[in-house]
Coordinates of C-alpha atoms in Angstrom, one line a residue:
X1 CA 0.0 0.0 0.0
X2 CA 1.0 3.6 -0.4
X3 CA 1.7 6.3 2.2
X4 CA 2.2 10.0 2.0
X5 CA 3.5 12.6 4.6
X6 CA 1.7 15.9 4.8
X7 CA 4.2 18.7 5.2
X8 CA 3.6 20.8 8.3
X9 CA 3.1 24.5 8.0
X10 CA 6.2 26.2 9.5
X11 CA 5.4 29.6 10.8
X12 CA 7.7 32.6 10.9
X13 CA 7.2 32.8 14.7
X14 CA 9.4 30.9 17.1
X15 CA 8.2 27.3 17.7
X16 CA 8.0 25.6 21.1
X17 CA 10.2 22.7 19.7
X18 CA 9.9 19.9 17.2
X19 CA 6.8 18.5 19.0
X20 CA 4.9 21.7 18.1
X21 CA 5.7 21.2 14.4
X22 CA 5.1 17.5 14.2
X23 CA 1.7 17.7 15.8
X24 CA 0.5 19.2 12.5
X25 CA 2.2 16.5 10.3
X26 CA 0.2 13.5 9.4
X27 CA 1.4 10.2 7.8
X28 CA -1.4 8.9 5.4
X29 CA -1.7 5.3 4.4
X30 CA -3.9 4.2 1.5
X31 CA -4.8 0.6 0.8
X32 CA -5.4 -0.8 -2.7
X33 CA -6.0 -4.2 -4.1
X34 CA -4.0 -4.7 -7.3
X35 CA -5.6 -7.1 -9.7
X36 CA -3.9 -8.1 -12.9
X37 CA -5.1 -10.2 -15.8
X38 CA -3.4 -11.3 -19.0
X39 CA -5.2 -11.9 -22.3
X40 CA -3.8 -12.9 -25.6
X41 CA -4.4 -11.0 -28.8
X42 CA -6.4 -12.9 -31.5
X43 CA -4.6 -11.4 -34.4
X44 CA -1.1 -11.9 -32.9
X45 CA -1.0 -14.9 -30.6
X46 CA 2.6 -14.0 -29.6
X47 CA 1.4 -10.8 -28.0
X48 CA -0.4 -10.4 -24.7
X49 CA -2.2 -7.6 -23.0
X50 CA -1.7 -7.0 -19.3
X51 CA -4.6 -5.3 -17.5
X52 CA -3.9 -3.9 -14.0
X53 CA -6.7 -2.7 -11.8
X54 CA -6.0 -0.8 -8.6
X55 CA -9.1 -1.0 -6.3
X56 CA -9.4 1.3 -3.4
X57 CA -10.1 -0.4 -0.1
X58 CA -9.6 2.3 2.5
X59 CA -7.1 4.5 4.3
X60 CA -5.8 5.5 7.7
X61 CA -3.5 8.1 9.2
X62 CA -0.9 8.4 11.9
X63 CA 0.3 11.6 13.5
X64 CA 4.0 11.9 13.0
X65 CA 4.4 12.9 16.6
X66 CA 3.1 9.4 17.7
X67 CA 6.0 7.8 15.7
X68 CA 8.6 10.0 17.3
X69 CA 7.2 9.4 20.8
X70 CA 7.0 5.6 20.1
X71 CA 9.8 4.7 17.7
X72 CA 8.8 1.0 17.6
X73 CA 5.1 0.5 17.0
X74 CA 3.4 -2.9 16.3
X75 CA -0.3 -2.4 16.5
X76 CA -3.6 -2.8 14.7
X77 CA -4.8 0.3 12.9
X78 CA -8.5 0.8 12.0
X79 CA -9.0 1.4 8.3
X80 CA -11.6 4.0 7.2
X81 CA -13.2 2.2 4.3
X82 CA -16.3 2.8 2.2
X83 CA -19.5 1.4 3.7
X84 CA -19.8 -1.2 0.9
X85 CA -17.1 -2.4 -1.4
X86 CA -18.6 -4.5 -4.2
X87 CA -16.8 -7.8 -4.7
X88 CA -15.5 -7.9 -1.1
X89 CA -17.1 -9.2 2.0
X90 CA -16.2 -9.7 5.7
X91 CA -14.6 -13.0 6.7
X92 CA -17.1 -15.1 8.7
X93 CA -14.3 -17.1 10.4
X94 CA -13.1 -16.4 14.0
X95 CA -11.0 -13.3 13.8
X96 CA -9.2 -11.5 16.7
X97 CA -11.3 -13.5 19.2
X98 CA -14.6 -12.5 17.6
X99 CA -16.7 -15.2 15.8
X100 CA -18.7 -13.8 12.9
X101 CA -19.8 -17.3 11.7
X102 CA -23.3 -16.7 12.9
X103 CA -23.8 -13.8 10.7
X104 CA -27.3 -13.7 9.1
X105 CA -26.2 -11.7 6.1
X106 CA -28.0 -13.2 3.0
X107 CA -25.3 -11.8 0.7
X108 CA -21.6 -11.8 0.8
X109 CA -21.1 -8.0 1.2
X110 CA -19.1 -5.8 3.6
X111 CA -20.9 -5.4 6.9
X112 CA -20.7 -1.7 7.9
X113 CA -20.9 -2.7 11.6
X114 CA -17.7 -4.8 11.3
X115 CA -14.5 -2.7 11.2
X116 CA -11.4 -3.5 9.1
X117 CA -8.0 -3.5 10.7
X118 CA -4.4 -3.6 9.4
X119 CA -1.6 -5.0 11.5
X120 CA 1.4 -2.7 10.9
X121 CA 4.9 -2.5 12.3
X122 CA 6.7 0.9 12.2
X123 CA 10.2 1.6 13.4
X124 CA 12.2 4.8 13.4
X125 CA 16.0 4.5 12.8
X126 CA 17.8 6.5 14.0
X127 CA 15.7 7.4 17.0
X128 CA 15.0 11.1 17.3
X129 CA 14.1 12.7 20.6
X130 CA 11.3 15.3 20.3
X131 CA 11.3 18.1 22.8
X132 CA 8.0 18.0 24.7
X133 CA 6.4 19.9 27.5
X134 CA 7.0 19.0 31.2
X135 CA 3.8 17.8 32.8
X136 CA 4.9 19.6 36.0
X137 CA 5.1 23.0 34.3
X138 CA 2.5 25.6 35.2
X139 CA 1.5 29.1 34.3
X140 CA 0.4 31.2 37.4
X141 CA -2.5 33.6 37.5
X142 CA -5.5 31.5 38.4
X143 CA -4.7 28.8 41.0
X144 CA -3.1 29.4 44.3
X145 CA 0.7 29.5 43.8
X146 CA 1.2 27.1 46.7
X147 CA -1.1 24.6 45.0
X148 CA 0.8 24.9 41.7
X149 CA 4.2 24.3 43.4
X150 CA 2.8 21.4 45.3
X151 CA 1.4 19.9 42.1
X152 CA 4.7 20.3 40.2
X153 CA 6.7 18.6 43.0
X154 CA 4.0 15.8 43.1
X155 CA 4.3 15.2 39.4
X156 CA 8.1 15.2 39.5
X157 CA 8.1 12.6 42.3
X158 CA 5.8 10.4 40.3
X159 CA 8.1 10.7 37.3
X160 CA 10.9 9.1 39.3
X161 CA 9.1 5.8 39.1
X162 CA 10.1 4.2 35.8
X163 CA 6.6 2.6 35.5
X164 CA 4.9 6.0 35.6
X165 CA 7.5 8.0 33.6
X166 CA 5.9 7.5 30.2
X167 CA 2.3 7.5 31.3
X168 CA 0.0 10.4 30.4
X169 CA -0.4 12.3 33.7
X170 CA -1.5 15.9 34.1
X171 CA -2.9 18.1 36.8
X172 CA -3.2 21.4 34.9
X173 CA -4.9 22.6 31.8
X174 CA -3.8 25.8 30.3
X175 CA -6.7 28.2 29.4
X176 CA -7.0 30.7 26.6
X177 CA -5.8 33.4 29.0
X178 CA -2.6 31.5 29.6
X179 CA -3.3 30.4 33.1
X180 CA -2.9 26.9 34.6
X181 CA -6.2 25.5 35.9
X182 CA -6.8 22.3 37.9
X183 CA -8.3 19.9 35.4
X184 CA -11.2 18.9 37.6
X185 CA -12.6 22.4 37.2
X186 CA -13.5 21.6 33.6
X187 CA -15.8 18.7 34.7
X188 CA -19.3 20.2 35.4
X189 CA -22.6 18.5 34.6
X190 CA -24.2 20.0 31.4
X191 CA -27.7 19.6 30.3
X192 CA -27.9 18.0 26.8
X193 CA -30.3 19.2 24.1
X194 CA -32.6 16.1 24.3
X195 CA -35.2 15.0 26.7
X196 CA -33.9 12.7 29.5
X197 CA -36.5 10.1 28.8
X198 CA -35.1 9.5 25.3
X199 CA -33.9 5.9 25.3
X200 CA -31.1 6.8 22.9
X201 CA -29.9 9.9 24.7
X202 CA -26.4 8.6 25.4
X203 CA -25.8 7.7 21.7
X204 CA -27.3 11.0 20.6
X205 CA -24.9 12.9 22.9
X206 CA -21.9 10.9 21.6
X207 CA -23.0 11.5 18.0
X208 CA -23.5 15.2 18.5
X209 CA -20.0 15.6 20.1
X210 CA -18.3 13.6 17.4
X211 CA -19.8 15.8 14.7
X212 CA -18.0 18.9 16.1
X213 CA -14.9 19.3 13.9
X214 CA -11.5 18.1 15.2
X215 CA -8.7 20.7 15.2
X216 CA -5.3 20.6 17.0
X217 CA -4.7 23.5 19.3
X218 CA -1.7 24.5 17.3
X219 CA -4.1 25.5 14.4
X220 CA -6.0 27.8 16.8
X221 CA -3.4 29.1 19.2
X222 CA 0.0 29.0 17.6
X223 CA 1.8 30.9 20.3
X224 CA 0.4 29.1 23.3
X225 CA 0.9 25.6 24.8
X226 CA -1.7 22.9 24.7
X227 CA -5.0 24.7 25.5
X228 CA -7.9 23.3 27.5
X229 CA -11.2 25.0 26.6
X230 CA -14.4 24.9 28.7
X231 CA -17.4 23.3 27.1
X232 CA -18.9 26.7 26.3
X233 CA -15.6 27.9 24.7
X234 CA -15.5 24.6 22.7
X235 CA -19.0 25.2 21.3
X236 CA -18.2 28.8 20.6
X237 CA -15.0 27.9 18.6
X238 CA -17.0 25.1 16.8
X239 CA -13.9 22.9 16.9
X240 CA -11.4 21.4 19.3
X241 CA -9.1 18.4 19.9
X242 CA -9.3 15.4 22.2
X243 CA -9.8 17.0 25.6
X244 CA -12.5 19.3 24.4
X245 CA -14.5 16.5 22.9
X246 CA -14.1 14.3 26.0
X247 CA -14.9 17.0 28.5
X248 CA -18.2 17.9 26.7
X249 CA -19.3 14.3 26.5
X250 CA -18.4 13.6 30.1
X251 CA -20.4 16.7 31.2
X252 CA -23.4 15.5 29.3
X253 CA -23.2 12.0 30.8
X254 CA -22.8 13.3 34.3
X255 CA -25.9 15.4 34.0
X256 CA -28.0 12.6 32.5
X257 CA -27.0 10.1 35.2
X258 CA -27.6 12.6 38.0
X259 CA -31.1 13.5 36.8
X260 CA -32.5 10.6 34.8
X261 CA -35.7 8.9 36.2
X262 CA -36.2 11.5 38.9
X263 CA -33.7 10.4 41.6
X264 CA -31.0 9.8 39.0
X265 CA -28.7 7.0 38.4
X266 CA -26.6 7.4 41.5
X267 CA -24.6 4.2 40.9
X268 CA -23.0 5.5 37.6
X269 CA -20.4 8.2 37.2
X270 CA -18.4 9.6 34.3
X271 CA -14.8 10.7 34.2
X272 CA -12.2 11.7 31.6
X273 CA -9.2 9.4 31.0
X274 CA -5.8 10.7 30.1
X275 CA -3.9 8.0 28.3
X276 CA -2.3 6.8 25.1
X277 CA -4.1 5.4 22.1
X278 CA -3.3 4.1 18.6
X279 CA -2.8 5.9 16.4
X280 CA -3.2 9.4 18.1
X281 CA -0.7 8.9 20.9
X282 CA -1.5 11.1 24.0
X283 CA -5.3 11.5 24.1
X284 CA -8.3 11.9 26.3
X285 CA -11.3 9.4 26.4
X286 CA -14.4 9.2 28.6
X287 CA -14.9 6.6 31.3
X288 CA -18.5 5.8 32.4
X289 CA -18.6 3.2 35.1
X290 CA -20.8 1.6 37.7
X291 CA -19.6 2.3 41.2
X292 CA -19.7 -1.4 42.0
X293 CA -16.8 -1.7 39.6
X294 CA -18.4 -4.6 37.6
X295 CA -19.2 -2.8 34.4
X296 CA -17.7 0.2 32.6
X297 CA -17.7 1.9 29.2
X298 CA -14.9 3.7 27.5
X299 CA -16.0 6.3 24.9
X300 CA -14.0 7.8 22.1
X301 CA -15.6 11.2 22.1
X302 CA -14.0 12.2 18.7
X303 CA -15.5 9.3 16.9
X304 CA -18.5 8.6 19.1
X305 CA -17.6 4.9 19.5
X306 CA -18.3 3.0 22.8
X307 CA -16.4 0.0 24.2
X308 CA -18.3 -1.9 26.9
X309 CA -16.5 -4.0 29.4
X310 CA -18.0 -6.4 31.9
X311 CA -16.4 -8.3 34.7
X312 CA -17.2 -12.0 35.2
X313 CA -16.3 -14.2 38.1
X314 CA -14.4 -17.4 37.1
X315 CA -15.6 -20.4 39.1
X316 CA -14.0 -23.8 39.1
X317 CA -15.9 -26.9 40.2
X318 CA -14.2 -29.1 42.8
X319 CA -16.5 -32.1 43.5
X320 CA -19.7 -30.3 44.8
X321 CA -18.0 -27.1 45.6
X322 CA -17.5 -24.0 43.5
X323 CA -14.1 -22.3 44.0
X324 CA -13.6 -18.8 42.7
X325 CA -10.3 -18.4 40.9
X326 CA -10.5 -14.8 39.9
X327 CA -12.2 -12.2 37.8
X328 CA -12.1 -11.9 34.0
X329 CA -12.9 -8.7 32.1
X330 CA -14.4 -9.1 28.7
X331 CA -14.9 -6.5 25.9
X332 CA -18.5 -7.0 24.8
X333 CA -18.4 -5.1 21.6
X334 CA -18.7 -5.9 17.9
X335 CA -15.4 -4.1 17.5
X336 CA -12.7 -6.3 19.1
X337 CA -10.2 -3.5 19.5
X338 CA -10.3 -0.5 21.7
X339 CA -7.7 2.1 20.5
X340 CA -6.9 3.1 24.1
X341 CA -3.7 1.3 25.0
X342 CA -2.6 2.9 28.2
X343 CA -4.4 4.7 31.1
X344 CA -2.3 7.3 32.9
X345 CA -4.9 9.0 35.1
X346 CA -8.6 9.5 35.7
X347 CA -10.3 12.8 36.4
X348 CA -13.7 13.8 37.8
X349 CA -15.0 17.1 39.1
X350 CA -13.2 16.7 42.5
X351 CA -9.9 15.0 42.0
X352 CA -7.2 13.5 39.8
X353 CA -6.3 9.8 40.3
X354 CA -3.0 8.5 38.9
X355 CA -2.9 4.9 37.9
X356 CA 0.0 3.3 39.9
X357 CA -0.9 -0.3 38.9
X358 CA 1.5 -2.4 36.9
X359 CA -1.4 -2.8 34.4
X360 CA -2.4 0.1 32.2
X361 CA -4.6 -1.4 29.5
X362 CA -8.3 -0.9 29.9
X363 CA -9.0 -4.6 30.1
X364 CA -6.5 -5.2 32.9
X365 CA -6.9 -2.0 34.9
X366 CA -9.0 -2.2 38.2
X367 CA -11.1 1.0 38.3
X368 CA -11.7 0.8 42.1
X369 CA -10.5 4.4 42.8
X370 CA -10.8 3.9 46.5
X371 CA -8.0 1.4 46.5
X372 CA -4.8 3.3 47.5
X373 CA -2.6 0.5 46.2
X374 CA -3.9 1.0 42.7
X375 CA -4.7 4.7 42.5
X376 CA -3.0 7.7 43.9
X377 CA -5.2 10.8 44.4
X378 CA -3.7 14.2 44.1
X379 CA -6.0 15.7 46.8
X380 CA -5.8 12.8 49.2
X381 CA -8.4 10.1 50.0
X382 CA -12.0 11.1 50.1

């Protein structure tokens, strides 16, 4: 298949480093199926005609900054393909742990509900280090200076742990005015545009947020660091990147769960997740979980896709006794791959919890935020 690098726009003003430039550079991959056929000529049997067809199958893109931050990538990338491709159909064999053999499709066509993936290995040689921002850096003017200093020291102490050094951990979001604000202040319940008794209100909120155009902060604010906008600023600008989409969707969900059916769904709460995903690299997703820690959903606010996980107890039979041997977490979704690969911290409207577990993938992370052996809160235990 073919790939093409989009040249970044280099401004005359001083850049904050290579990371600022490469955020705007995208590596595009396009997949084709090359079909060739040879036919002989009737008038001259010694001559043949070669016909080559190049059929478009789909494409995907990778931000160049993701490759610089991860010089050795081996992952599955989701292909953006046409809804239907005539002459092609989805395999009905067991694939990536999902069995599609029970499909009731009367025709062999591409199922728009089943995504297509490409396994791709990328390596960068020689390895180049990209200058990035320090998560402990802050810009005074809004928060108490003592809180900012405390947070910077807290982040630096966490970074001394090799396990946490590369995880996406932040305490502050820089506003349009250039001030560092505690991330939890961005999480506030927001009433959606639909009636709460609408059975599809969660899907409609996700669809609405995903339709807001995606734009990197460097395209809006070229002389400022990564900017965090409030939900109102996001709607006013009519575009934003990962954190703006995730914050708006999280605020919708928190309002719905707090007010639905009168008393509200008190056993469900939503958060934003700061982590790493394929192919976007550092990103922000939405976590919606039951407080009994048995079920949770991870939402990609940019695409509107949901990944539902459910815990199941594993019981072994020993004569007439059932012996519990642990808990398994299963992704109950038609899409077998969640792009989120690493969870650095979880944020609600009161606190920031850093994931200090050895596990960092959604399927292996325990979201019991009250467990101090697995989560480290910035503002202490509640």
